Short mmCIF file of C-alpha atoms in Angstrom, two decimals:
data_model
loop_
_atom_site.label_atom_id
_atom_site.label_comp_id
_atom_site.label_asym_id
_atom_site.label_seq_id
_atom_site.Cartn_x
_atom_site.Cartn_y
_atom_site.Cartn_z
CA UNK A 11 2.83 23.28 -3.49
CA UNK A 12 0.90 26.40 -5.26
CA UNK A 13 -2.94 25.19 -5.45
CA UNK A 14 -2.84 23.30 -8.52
CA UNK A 15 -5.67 22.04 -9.13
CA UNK A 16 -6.08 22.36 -12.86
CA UNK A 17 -4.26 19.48 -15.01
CA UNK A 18 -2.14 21.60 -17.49
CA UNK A 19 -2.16 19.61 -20.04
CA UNK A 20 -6.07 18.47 -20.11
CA UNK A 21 -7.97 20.61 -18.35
CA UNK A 22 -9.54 18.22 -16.08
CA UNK A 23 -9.76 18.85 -12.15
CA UNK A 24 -6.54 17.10 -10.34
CA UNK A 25 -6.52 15.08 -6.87
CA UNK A 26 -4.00 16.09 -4.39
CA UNK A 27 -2.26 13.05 -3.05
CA UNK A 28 0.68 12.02 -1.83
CA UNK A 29 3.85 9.45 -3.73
CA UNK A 30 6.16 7.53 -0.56
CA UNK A 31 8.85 5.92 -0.92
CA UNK A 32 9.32 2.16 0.97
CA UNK A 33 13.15 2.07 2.60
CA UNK A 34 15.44 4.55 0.24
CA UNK A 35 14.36 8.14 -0.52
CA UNK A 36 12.75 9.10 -4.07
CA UNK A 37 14.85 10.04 -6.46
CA UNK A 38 14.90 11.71 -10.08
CA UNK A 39 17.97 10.39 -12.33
CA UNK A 40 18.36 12.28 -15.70
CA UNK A 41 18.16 9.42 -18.42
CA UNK A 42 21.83 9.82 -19.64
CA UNK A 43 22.82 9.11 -15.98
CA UNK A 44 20.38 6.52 -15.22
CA UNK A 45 22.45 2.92 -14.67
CA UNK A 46 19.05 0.99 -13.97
CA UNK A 47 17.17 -0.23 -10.86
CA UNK A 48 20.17 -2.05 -8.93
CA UNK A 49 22.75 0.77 -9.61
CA UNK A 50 20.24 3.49 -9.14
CA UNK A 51 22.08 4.58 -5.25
CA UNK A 52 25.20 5.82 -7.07
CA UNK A 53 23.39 7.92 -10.37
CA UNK A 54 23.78 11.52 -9.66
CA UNK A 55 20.12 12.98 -9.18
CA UNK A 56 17.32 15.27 -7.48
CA UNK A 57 16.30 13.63 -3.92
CA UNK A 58 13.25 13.86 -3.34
CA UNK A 59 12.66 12.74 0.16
CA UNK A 60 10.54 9.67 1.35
CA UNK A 61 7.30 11.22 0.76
CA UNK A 62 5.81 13.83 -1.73
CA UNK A 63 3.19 15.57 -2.09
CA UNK A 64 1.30 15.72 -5.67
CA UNK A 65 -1.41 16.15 -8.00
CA UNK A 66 -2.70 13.45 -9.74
CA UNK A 67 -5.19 13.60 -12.96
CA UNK A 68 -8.15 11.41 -13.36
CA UNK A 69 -8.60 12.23 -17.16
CA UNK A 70 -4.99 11.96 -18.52
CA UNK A 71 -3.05 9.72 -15.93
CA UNK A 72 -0.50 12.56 -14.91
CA UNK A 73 1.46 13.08 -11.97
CA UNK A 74 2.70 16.58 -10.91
CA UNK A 75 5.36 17.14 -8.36
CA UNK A 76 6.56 20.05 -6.72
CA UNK A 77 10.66 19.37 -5.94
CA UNK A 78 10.13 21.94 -3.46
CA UNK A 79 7.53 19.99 -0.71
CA UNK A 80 9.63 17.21 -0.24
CA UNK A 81 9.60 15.72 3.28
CA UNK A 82 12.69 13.96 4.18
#
């Protein structure tokens, strides 16, 4: 991910971390497709891979992800 290190919506410095998934890959489900947590395998969606790398922010409590630097 480009060196983001700059929380865009705060200002604050941001922590670069990692998010992994447990047995199924991540996944991002637009909300009109979402069919909740035990249908969530057959919503249409973004994969995201079973671990990804992001920046987290202290100040505000956001998470940015970079689709891109998925690992799968």
């Amino acid at each position: 991910m480009k060196n983001i290190n700059i929380c865009p919506y705060c200002g604050a410095k941001m922590k670069l971390g990692f998010i992994h998934g447990d047995r199924y890959s991540l996944k991002w489900i637009p909300e009109e497709k979402d069919k909740g947590i035990f249908l969530q395998w057959f919503a249409e969606g973004i994969k995201l891979g079973y671990s990804i790398e992001a920046f987290y922010c202290e100040e505000c409590k956001k998470i940015i992800i970079d689709g891109e630097n998925s690992t799968n």
